[in-house]
CSV table of C-alpha atoms in Angstrom, one decimal:
chain,number,residue,atom,x,y,z
A,692,MET,CA,65.5,6.2,56.9
A,693,ASN,CA,69.4,6.9,56.5
A,694,LYS,CA,70.9,9.4,59.3
A,695,PRO,CA,73.0,12.3,57.1
A,696,LEU,CA,76.2,12.4,57.4
A,697,ILE,CA,77.5,15.5,58.8
A,698,GLY,CA,81.3,16.6,58.7
A,699,ILE,CA,82.6,19.1,61.5
A,700,SER,CA,86.1,20.8,60.5
A,701,THR,CA,88.5,20.2,63.7
A,702,TYR,CA,91.4,21.9,65.3
A,703,LEU,CA,94.9,20.5,64.6
A,704,VAL,CA,97.2,21.3,67.5
A,705,GLU,CA,100.8,20.1,68.2
A,706,LYS,CA,100.3,18.5,71.5
A,707,ALA,CA,97.5,17.2,73.6
A,708,SER,CA,97.1,15.0,76.2
A,709,TRP,CA,95.5,11.7,77.0
A,710,GLY,CA,96.1,8.8,79.2
A,711,VAL,CA,99.9,8.4,78.9
A,712,TRP,CA,99.9,9.5,75.8
A,713,GLU,CA,101.4,13.8,74.7
A,714,LEU,CA,101.4,13.7,70.9
A,715,PRO,CA,100.0,15.8,68.0
A,716,ALA,CA,96.2,15.8,67.6
A,717,ALA,CA,93.0,16.4,65.8
A,718,LEU,CA,90.8,17.7,68.3
A,719,LEU,CA,87.1,18.9,68.4
A,720,PRO,CA,84.9,19.5,71.6
A,721,ALA,CA,82.7,16.8,72.1
A,722,GLY,CA,79.9,19.2,71.9
A,723,TYR,CA,79.8,19.3,68.4
A,724,PRO,CA,79.2,15.4,67.5
A,725,ARG,CA,76.9,15.4,70.4
A,726,LEU,CA,74.7,18.1,68.9
A,727,VAL,CA,74.8,16.5,65.2
A,728,GLN,CA,73.9,13.3,67.0
A,729,ALA,CA,71.2,14.8,69.2
A,730,ALA,CA,69.7,16.4,65.9
A,731,GLY,CA,69.8,13.3,64.3
A,732,GLY,CA,72.8,13.3,61.8
A,733,LEU,CA,76.1,10.9,62.1
A,734,ALA,CA,79.1,13.3,62.6
A,735,SER,CA,82.4,12.7,61.0
A,736,MET,CA,85.6,14.8,61.9
A,737,LEU,CA,87.3,16.6,58.8
A,738,PRO,CA,91.2,17.4,60.4
A,739,PRO,CA,92.7,20.3,58.0
A,740,ASP,CA,93.9,18.6,54.6
A,741,GLU,CA,95.1,19.8,51.4
A,742,PRO,CA,92.7,22.4,50.2
A,743,SER,CA,92.4,21.0,47.0
A,744,TYR,CA,91.0,17.8,48.4
A,745,ALA,CA,88.0,19.7,49.8
A,746,ALA,CA,85.6,19.2,46.9
A,747,GLU,CA,86.4,15.3,47.1
A,748,VAL,CA,85.7,15.2,50.4
A,749,VAL,CA,82.5,17.6,50.6
A,750,ALA,CA,81.1,15.2,47.9
A,751,ARG,CA,80.8,12.1,50.3
A,752,LEU,CA,79.0,14.2,52.8
A,753,ASP,CA,75.4,15.5,53.4
A,754,GLY,CA,76.2,18.6,55.3
A,755,VAL,CA,79.0,20.5,56.6
A,756,VAL,CA,79.8,22.3,60.0
A,757,VAL,CA,82.7,24.9,60.4
A,758,ALA,CA,83.3,24.8,63.9
A,759,GLY,CA,84.2,27.5,66.2
A,760,GLY,CA,88.4,27.9,66.9
A,761,PRO,CA,91.1,30.7,66.6
A,762,ASP,CA,90.6,33.9,64.9
A,763,VAL,CA,90.4,33.9,60.9
A,764,ASP,CA,94.2,35.4,60.2
A,765,PRO,CA,93.4,39.3,58.8
A,766,SER,CA,95.2,38.8,55.6
A,767,HIS,CA,92.2,36.7,54.2
A,768,TYR,CA,90.5,40.2,54.2
A,769,GLY,CA,92.9,42.4,53.1
A,770,ALA,CA,93.6,44.0,56.8
A,771,PRO,CA,96.4,44.6,59.0
A,772,ARG,CA,96.8,42.5,62.2
A,773,ASP,CA,95.4,43.9,65.2
A,774,ASP,CA,97.5,43.4,68.5
A,775,ARG,CA,94.8,42.0,69.9
A,776,THR,CA,94.1,39.3,66.9
A,777,GLY,CA,95.4,35.7,68.3
A,778,PRO,CA,98.1,34.0,66.7
A,779,PRO,CA,97.5,32.7,62.8
A,780,ALA,CA,96.3,29.2,62.1
A,781,PRO,CA,97.0,29.0,58.1
A,782,GLU,CA,96.2,25.1,57.6
A,783,ARG,CA,93.2,25.6,59.5
A,784,ASP,CA,92.3,29.2,57.5
A,785,ALA,CA,93.2,27.3,54.1
A,786,TRP,CA,91.3,24.1,54.7
A,787,GLU,CA,88.1,25.6,56.1
A,788,LEU,CA,88.0,28.7,53.5
A,789,ALA,CA,88.2,25.6,51.0
A,790,LEU,CA,85.4,23.7,52.4
A,791,ILE,CA,83.0,26.7,52.7
A,792,ARG,CA,84.0,26.9,48.8
A,793,ALA,CA,83.3,23.4,48.0
A,794,ALA,CA,80.0,23.8,50.0
A,795,LEU,CA,78.7,26.5,48.2
A,796,ASP,CA,79.4,25.1,45.0
A,797,SER,CA,77.8,21.9,45.6
A,798,GLY,CA,75.1,23.1,47.3
A,799,THR,CA,75.8,21.0,50.6
A,800,PRO,CA,74.2,22.6,53.3
A,801,LEU,CA,76.4,24.6,55.3
A,802,LEU,CA,76.9,25.9,59.2
A,803,GLY,CA,79.4,28.2,60.0
A,804,ILE,CA,79.6,28.2,64.0
A,805,CYS,CA,81.7,31.4,65.6
A,806,ARG,CA,84.9,31.5,63.4
A,807,GLY,CA,82.7,29.5,60.9
A,808,MET,CA,80.2,32.2,60.6
A,809,GLN,CA,83.1,34.7,60.5
A,810,LEU,CA,84.9,32.6,57.7
A,811,LEU,CA,81.7,32.3,55.3
A,812,ASN,CA,81.8,36.0,55.7
A,813,VAL,CA,85.4,36.2,54.4
A,814,ALA,CA,85.1,33.6,51.8
A,815,LEU,CA,82.5,35.6,50.5
A,816,GLY,CA,84.0,39.1,50.3
A,817,GLY,CA,83.4,40.7,53.8
A,818,THR,CA,85.3,41.7,56.6
A,819,LEU,CA,85.7,41.2,60.5
A,820,ILE,CA,86.0,43.3,63.5
A,821,GLN,CA,89.6,42.4,65.0
A,822,HIS,CA,88.3,43.0,68.8
A,823,LEU,CA,85.1,43.5,70.2
A,824,ASP,CA,84.3,44.0,73.9
A,825,GLY,CA,81.4,42.8,76.0
A,826,HIS,CA,81.1,39.1,74.4
A,827,VAL,CA,84.0,37.3,76.4
A,828,ALA,CA,83.0,36.8,80.2
A,829,ALA,CA,86.3,35.3,81.1
A,830,PRO,CA,89.2,33.5,79.3
A,831,GLY,CA,87.5,29.9,78.6
A,832,VAL,CA,84.3,30.7,80.5
A,833,PHE,CA,81.2,30.9,77.9
A,834,SER,CA,78.3,33.2,78.9
A,835,THR,CA,75.3,33.8,77.7
A,836,HIS,CA,73.3,36.8,75.9
A,837,PRO,CA,70.0,37.4,73.9
A,838,VAL,CA,69.5,37.3,70.4
A,839,ARG,CA,66.9,38.7,68.0
A,840,PRO,CA,65.8,37.1,64.5
A,841,VAL,CA,65.6,39.2,61.6
A,842,PRO,CA,61.5,38.5,60.5
A,843,GLY,CA,61.5,36.6,56.7
A,844,THR,CA,65.1,34.9,57.1
A,845,LEU,CA,65.7,31.4,57.5
A,846,TYR,CA,67.0,31.9,60.9
A,847,ALA,CA,63.8,33.4,62.1
A,848,ALA,CA,62.2,30.2,60.7
A,849,ILE,CA,64.1,28.1,62.8
A,850,ALA,CA,64.0,30.3,65.8
A,851,PRO,CA,61.5,32.8,65.5
A,852,ALA,CA,61.6,34.3,68.9
A,853,PRO,CA,64.5,36.2,70.9
A,854,ALA,CA,66.4,33.5,72.5
A,855,ASP,CA,69.4,33.4,75.2
A,856,VAL,CA,72.5,31.7,73.3
A,857,PRO,CA,75.8,30.6,74.9
A,858,THR,CA,78.7,33.1,73.5
A,859,TYR,CA,82.7,33.6,73.4
A,860,HIS,CA,83.8,35.7,70.9
A,861,HIS,CA,86.2,38.9,70.9
A,862,GLN,CA,85.6,39.2,66.5
A,863,ALA,CA,82.5,39.5,64.6
A,864,VAL,CA,81.2,40.5,61.0
A,865,ASP,CA,82.4,44.1,60.1
A,866,ARG,CA,81.3,44.8,56.6
A,867,LEU,CA,79.2,41.9,55.5
A,868,ALA,CA,79.6,40.0,52.2
A,869,PRO,CA,77.3,41.4,49.4
A,870,ALA,CA,76.0,37.9,48.7
A,871,LEU,CA,74.9,37.5,52.4
A,872,VAL,CA,71.8,38.8,54.8
A,873,PRO,CA,71.7,39.4,58.4
A,874,SER,CA,69.4,36.9,60.2
A,875,ALA,CA,69.9,37.6,64.1
A,876,HIS,CA,71.6,40.7,66.0
A,877,ALA,CA,72.8,41.1,69.7
A,878,GLU,CA,71.3,43.8,71.9
A,879,ASP,CA,74.1,45.9,71.1
A,880,GLY,CA,73.7,45.8,67.3
A,881,THR,CA,76.4,42.8,66.7
A,882,ILE,CA,75.1,40.5,63.6
A,883,GLU,CA,74.9,37.1,65.3
A,884,ALA,CA,73.5,35.2,62.3
A,885,ILE,CA,74.3,35.6,58.7
A,886,GLU,CA,73.1,33.4,55.6
A,887,LEU,CA,72.4,33.2,51.8
A,888,PRO,CA,69.3,34.0,50.6
A,889,SER,CA,66.8,31.3,49.3
A,890,PRO,CA,67.4,28.5,47.9
A,891,ALA,CA,71.0,28.3,49.1
A,892,TRP,CA,71.1,26.5,52.6
A,893,ALA,CA,74.3,28.3,54.0
A,894,LEU,CA,73.6,29.8,57.8
A,895,GLY,CA,76.3,31.1,60.1
A,896,VAL,CA,75.8,31.9,64.1
A,897,GLN,CA,78.3,33.4,66.0
A,898,TRP,CA,77.2,31.8,69.5
A,899,HIS,CA,78.1,28.0,70.4
A,900,PRO,CA,74.7,26.0,70.0
A,901,GLU,CA,77.0,23.0,71.2
A,902,MET,CA,77.5,25.1,74.2
A,903,GLY,CA,73.8,24.8,75.1
A,904,GLU,CA,70.9,22.2,74.8
A,905,ASP,CA,68.6,24.1,72.1
A,906,VAL,CA,69.0,21.5,68.7
A,907,ARG,CA,67.0,23.9,66.2
A,908,VAL,CA,70.1,25.3,64.3
A,909,MET,CA,71.5,22.0,64.1
A,910,GLY,CA,68.1,20.2,63.7
A,911,ALA,CA,67.7,22.6,60.6
A,912,LEU,CA,71.1,21.6,58.9
A,913,VAL,CA,70.4,17.9,59.6
A,914,ARG,CA,66.9,18.2,58.0
A,915,GLU,CA,68.3,19.9,55.2
A,916,ALA,CA,71.1,17.5,54.8
A,917,ARG,CA,68.4,14.4,54.9
A,918,GLY,CA,66.5,16.4,52.4
A,919,ARG,CA,69.5,16.6,50.0
A,920,GLY,CA,70.9,12.9,50.8
């Protein structure tokens, strides 16, 4: 059976260093492709491009992952910028919003991770909390906390029991988009997973599965993508 091709969005940075080189680069933490591969998929990087090309790109994929990264520009959900919101990433915002909309329009299985979950909510009309304490241990350090699935959801079918997950975020869902349902919560009530109701396959998780050993979420995406292919 052919392995499904899973596209993963990437950073686009002005300067990165490797070997003797220091150049602009499209970057993706290795945990993302490794998790796709461990789940049985083929990983393809999707650096920011002209948003009008998103539908053509998604048409060649079996599944889409919108990866973690910088804060979403609050202009996308009609809010003034909080002083604690990070610098904007306009090219990435525009590209990933276009990827999300193309995946939803085409029925291509979609997984949003951290920023990707937040963008899914924004793309469908939701808003974000621009600063949340307690979900970052220290700059550049992942921590863990438990999340509890909501019974009857896609996420609960994937992971039916509470689980400790790798976390690193200071923003979260505020007003949930009308089309979405919450499918997991942290102990403090923060929405930790969101999804579109069946028969769509679109799931967002606030944590970073690529930083742990649990392949269930990515495995579910890969199985759905294989079935579609």
